[in-house]
Coordinates of C-alpha atoms and ligand atoms in Angstrom, one line a residue:
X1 CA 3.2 64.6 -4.2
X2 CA 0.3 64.1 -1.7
X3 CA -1.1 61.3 -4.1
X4 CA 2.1 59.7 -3.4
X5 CA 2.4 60.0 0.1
X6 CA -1.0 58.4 0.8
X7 CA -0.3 55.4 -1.8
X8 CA 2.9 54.7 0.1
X9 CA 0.6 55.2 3.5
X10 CA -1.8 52.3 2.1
X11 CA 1.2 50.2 1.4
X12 CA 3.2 50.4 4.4
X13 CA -0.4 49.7 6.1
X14 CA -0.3 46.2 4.1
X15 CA 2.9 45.7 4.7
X16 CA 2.6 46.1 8.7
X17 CA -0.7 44.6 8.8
X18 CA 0.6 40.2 8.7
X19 CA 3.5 41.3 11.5
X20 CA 1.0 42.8 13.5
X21 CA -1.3 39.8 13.5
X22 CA 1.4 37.6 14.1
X23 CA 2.8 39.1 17.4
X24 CA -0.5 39.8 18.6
X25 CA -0.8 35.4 18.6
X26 CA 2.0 33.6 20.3
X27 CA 4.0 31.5 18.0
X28 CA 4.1 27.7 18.1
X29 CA 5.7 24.6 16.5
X30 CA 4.0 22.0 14.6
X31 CA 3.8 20.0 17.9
X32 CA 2.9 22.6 20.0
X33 CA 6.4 23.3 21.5
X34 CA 7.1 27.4 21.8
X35 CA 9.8 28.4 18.9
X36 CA 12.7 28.6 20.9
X37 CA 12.1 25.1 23.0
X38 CA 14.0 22.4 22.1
X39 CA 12.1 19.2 20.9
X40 CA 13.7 15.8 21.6
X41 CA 13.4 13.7 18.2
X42 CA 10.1 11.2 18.3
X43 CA 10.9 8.0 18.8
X44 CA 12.0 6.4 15.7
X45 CA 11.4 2.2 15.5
X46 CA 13.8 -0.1 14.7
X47 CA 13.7 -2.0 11.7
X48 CA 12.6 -5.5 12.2
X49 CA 15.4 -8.4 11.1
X50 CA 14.2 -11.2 9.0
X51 CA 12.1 -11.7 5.9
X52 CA 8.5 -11.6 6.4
X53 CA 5.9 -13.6 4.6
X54 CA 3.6 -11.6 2.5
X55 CA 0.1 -11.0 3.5
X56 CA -1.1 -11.5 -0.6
X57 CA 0.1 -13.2 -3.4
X58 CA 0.9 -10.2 -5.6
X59 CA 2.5 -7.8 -2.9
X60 CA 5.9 -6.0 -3.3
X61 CA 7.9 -7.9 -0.2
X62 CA 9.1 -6.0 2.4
X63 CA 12.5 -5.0 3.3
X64 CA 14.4 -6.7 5.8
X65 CA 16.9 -4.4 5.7
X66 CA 18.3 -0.4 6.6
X67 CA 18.0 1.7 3.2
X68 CA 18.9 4.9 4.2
X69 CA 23.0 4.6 3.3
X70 CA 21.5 3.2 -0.3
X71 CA 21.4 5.8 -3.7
X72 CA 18.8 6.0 -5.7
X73 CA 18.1 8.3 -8.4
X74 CA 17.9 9.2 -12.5
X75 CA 21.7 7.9 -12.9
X76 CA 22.4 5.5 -10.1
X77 CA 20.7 2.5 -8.4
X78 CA 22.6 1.0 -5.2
X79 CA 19.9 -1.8 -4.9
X80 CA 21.0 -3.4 -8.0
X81 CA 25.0 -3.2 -6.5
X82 CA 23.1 -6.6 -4.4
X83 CA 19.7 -7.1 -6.6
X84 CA 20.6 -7.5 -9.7
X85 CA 21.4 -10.8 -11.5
X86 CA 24.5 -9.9 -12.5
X87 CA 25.5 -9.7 -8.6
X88 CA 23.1 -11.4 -6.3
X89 CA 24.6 -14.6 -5.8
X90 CA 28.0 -13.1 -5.1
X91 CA 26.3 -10.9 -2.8
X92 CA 24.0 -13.6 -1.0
X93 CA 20.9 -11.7 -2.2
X94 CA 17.5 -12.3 -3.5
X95 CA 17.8 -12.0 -7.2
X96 CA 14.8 -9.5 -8.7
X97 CA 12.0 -11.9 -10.2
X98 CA 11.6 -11.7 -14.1
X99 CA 8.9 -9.2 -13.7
X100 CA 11.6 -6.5 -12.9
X101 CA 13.5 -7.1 -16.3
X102 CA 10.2 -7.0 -18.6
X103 CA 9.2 -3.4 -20.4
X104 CA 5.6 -2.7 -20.7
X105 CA 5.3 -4.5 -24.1
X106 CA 6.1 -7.9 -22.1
X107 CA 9.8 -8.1 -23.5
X108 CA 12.5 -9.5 -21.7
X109 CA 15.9 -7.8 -20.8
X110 CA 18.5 -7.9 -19.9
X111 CA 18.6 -4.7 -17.3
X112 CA 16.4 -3.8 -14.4
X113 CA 13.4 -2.6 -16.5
X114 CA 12.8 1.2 -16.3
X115 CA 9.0 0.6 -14.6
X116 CA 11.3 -0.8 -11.7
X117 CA 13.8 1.7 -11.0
X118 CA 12.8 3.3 -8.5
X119 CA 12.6 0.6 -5.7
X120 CA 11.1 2.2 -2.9
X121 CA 8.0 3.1 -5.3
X122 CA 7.0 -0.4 -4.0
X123 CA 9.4 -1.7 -1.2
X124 CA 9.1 -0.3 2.2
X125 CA 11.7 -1.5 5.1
X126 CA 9.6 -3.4 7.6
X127 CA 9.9 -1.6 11.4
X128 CA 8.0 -2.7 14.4
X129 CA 5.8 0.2 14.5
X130 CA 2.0 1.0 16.0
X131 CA -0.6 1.2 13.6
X132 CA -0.8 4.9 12.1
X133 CA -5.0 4.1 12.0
X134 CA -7.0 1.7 12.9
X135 CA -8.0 -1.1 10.1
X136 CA -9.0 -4.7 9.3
X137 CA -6.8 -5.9 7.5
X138 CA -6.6 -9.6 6.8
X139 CA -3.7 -12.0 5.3
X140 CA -5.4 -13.2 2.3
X141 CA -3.7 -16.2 3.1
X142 CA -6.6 -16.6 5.6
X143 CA -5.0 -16.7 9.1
Ligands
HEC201 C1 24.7 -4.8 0.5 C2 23.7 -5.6 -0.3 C3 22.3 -5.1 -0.4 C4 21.9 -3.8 -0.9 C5 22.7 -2.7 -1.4 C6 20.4 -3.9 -0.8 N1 20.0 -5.1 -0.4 FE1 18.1 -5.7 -0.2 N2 18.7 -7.5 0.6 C7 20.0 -7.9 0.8 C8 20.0 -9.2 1.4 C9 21.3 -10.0 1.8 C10 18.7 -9.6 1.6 C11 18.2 -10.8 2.3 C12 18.1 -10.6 3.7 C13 17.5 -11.8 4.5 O1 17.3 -12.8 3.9 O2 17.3 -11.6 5.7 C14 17.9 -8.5 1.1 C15 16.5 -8.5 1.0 C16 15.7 -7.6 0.4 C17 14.3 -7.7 0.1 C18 13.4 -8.9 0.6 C19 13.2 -9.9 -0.6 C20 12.2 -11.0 -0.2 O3 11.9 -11.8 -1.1 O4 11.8 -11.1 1.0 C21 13.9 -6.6 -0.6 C22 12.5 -6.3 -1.1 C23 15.0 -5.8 -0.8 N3 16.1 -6.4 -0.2 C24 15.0 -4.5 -1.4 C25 16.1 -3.7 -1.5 C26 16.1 -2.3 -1.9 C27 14.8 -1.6 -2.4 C28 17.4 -1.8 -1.9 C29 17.9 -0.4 -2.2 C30 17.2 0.7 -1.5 C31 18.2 -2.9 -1.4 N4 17.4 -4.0 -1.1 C32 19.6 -2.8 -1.2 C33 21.1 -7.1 0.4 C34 21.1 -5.8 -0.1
HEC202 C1 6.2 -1.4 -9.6 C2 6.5 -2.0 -8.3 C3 7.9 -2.5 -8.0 C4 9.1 -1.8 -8.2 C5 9.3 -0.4 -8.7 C6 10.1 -2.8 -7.8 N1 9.6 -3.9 -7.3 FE1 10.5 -5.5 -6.5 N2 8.8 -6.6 -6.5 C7 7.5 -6.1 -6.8 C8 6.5 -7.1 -6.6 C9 5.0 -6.9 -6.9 C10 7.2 -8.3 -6.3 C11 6.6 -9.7 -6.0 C12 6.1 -10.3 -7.3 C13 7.2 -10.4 -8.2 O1 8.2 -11.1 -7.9 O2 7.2 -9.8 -9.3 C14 8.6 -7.9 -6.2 C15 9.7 -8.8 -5.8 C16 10.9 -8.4 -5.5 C17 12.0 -9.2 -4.9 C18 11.8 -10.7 -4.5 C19 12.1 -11.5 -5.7 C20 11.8 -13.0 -5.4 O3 11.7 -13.8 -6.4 O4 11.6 -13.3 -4.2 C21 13.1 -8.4 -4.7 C22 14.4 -8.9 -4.1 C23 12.8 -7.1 -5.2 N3 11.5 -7.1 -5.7 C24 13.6 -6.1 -5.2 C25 13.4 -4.9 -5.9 C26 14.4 -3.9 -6.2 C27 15.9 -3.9 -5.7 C28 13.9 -2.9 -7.0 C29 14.5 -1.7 -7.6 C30 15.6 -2.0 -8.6 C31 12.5 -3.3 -7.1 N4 12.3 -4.5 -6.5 C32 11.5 -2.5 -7.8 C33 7.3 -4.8 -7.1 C34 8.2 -3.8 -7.5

């Protein structure tokens, strides 16, 4: 019985001991706001209109466009309700290039090829934003 008592002592102790620590330190959020402040949202940058050239032969063009409102997941593809070639011109879209209907063995098909499905994998929208970091980035298009 005693053996008992002092085993449930020692766990209570643990138990106690992370609450303890964490009212003796006052609580704050991510961005240093106390927990019951309310934090206005950070600003969030618009997405800039109009295609934009890319900066390298081989890069994934950016999107011109809002993509929040589009689904994309194991089953369904929005993109391809305007992308693919089945609807683009009806749509007044870009058609995909051929890359996006070739499997890895270099066949062509007929459907977006699976290595392509998930768009955003390699598309970003385009937004008029600060630079997250310094860098020195150059066009290799040389300007
Ligand atoms: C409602 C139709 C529609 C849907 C859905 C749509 N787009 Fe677009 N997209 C367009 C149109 C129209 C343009 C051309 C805009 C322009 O020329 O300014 C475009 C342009 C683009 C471009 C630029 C192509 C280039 O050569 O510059 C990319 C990349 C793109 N979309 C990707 C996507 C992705 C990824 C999705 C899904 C998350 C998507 N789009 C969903 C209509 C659509
Ligand atoms: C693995 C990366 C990757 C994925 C995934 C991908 N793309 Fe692309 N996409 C590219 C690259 C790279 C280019 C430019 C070179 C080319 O055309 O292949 C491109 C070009 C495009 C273009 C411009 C075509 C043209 O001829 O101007 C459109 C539109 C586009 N992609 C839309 C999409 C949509 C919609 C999806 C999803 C169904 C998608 N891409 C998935 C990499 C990708």
């Amino acid at each position: 019985m005693k053996r008992h008592l002092i085993l449930s002592a020692v766990a209570t102790a643990f138990l106690l001991t992370p609450v303890m620590f964490a009212s003796a330190q006052s609580i704050e959020s991510l961005r240093g706001a106390g927990v019951e402040e309310t934090v206005a949202p950070l600003n969030t940058y618009q997405i800039d209109e109009g295609r934009f050239s890319r900066n390298y032969r081989q890069q994934p063009p950016l999107i011109p466009h809002s993509v929040d409102k589009y689904q994309v997941d194991l089953k369904a593809n929005q993109c391809l309700s305007c992308h693919d070639w089945t609807n683009a011109a009806e749509r007044n879209a870009p058609t995909l290039s051929m890359t996006h209907y070739q499997d890895r063995d270099g066949t062509q098909l007929n459907q977006v090829s699976g290595s392509r499905w998930f768009c955003t994998q390699c598309h970003v929208p385009q937004a008029n934003t600060p630079g997250l970091v310094d860098n020195l980035f150059q066009s290799a298009r040389g300007n």
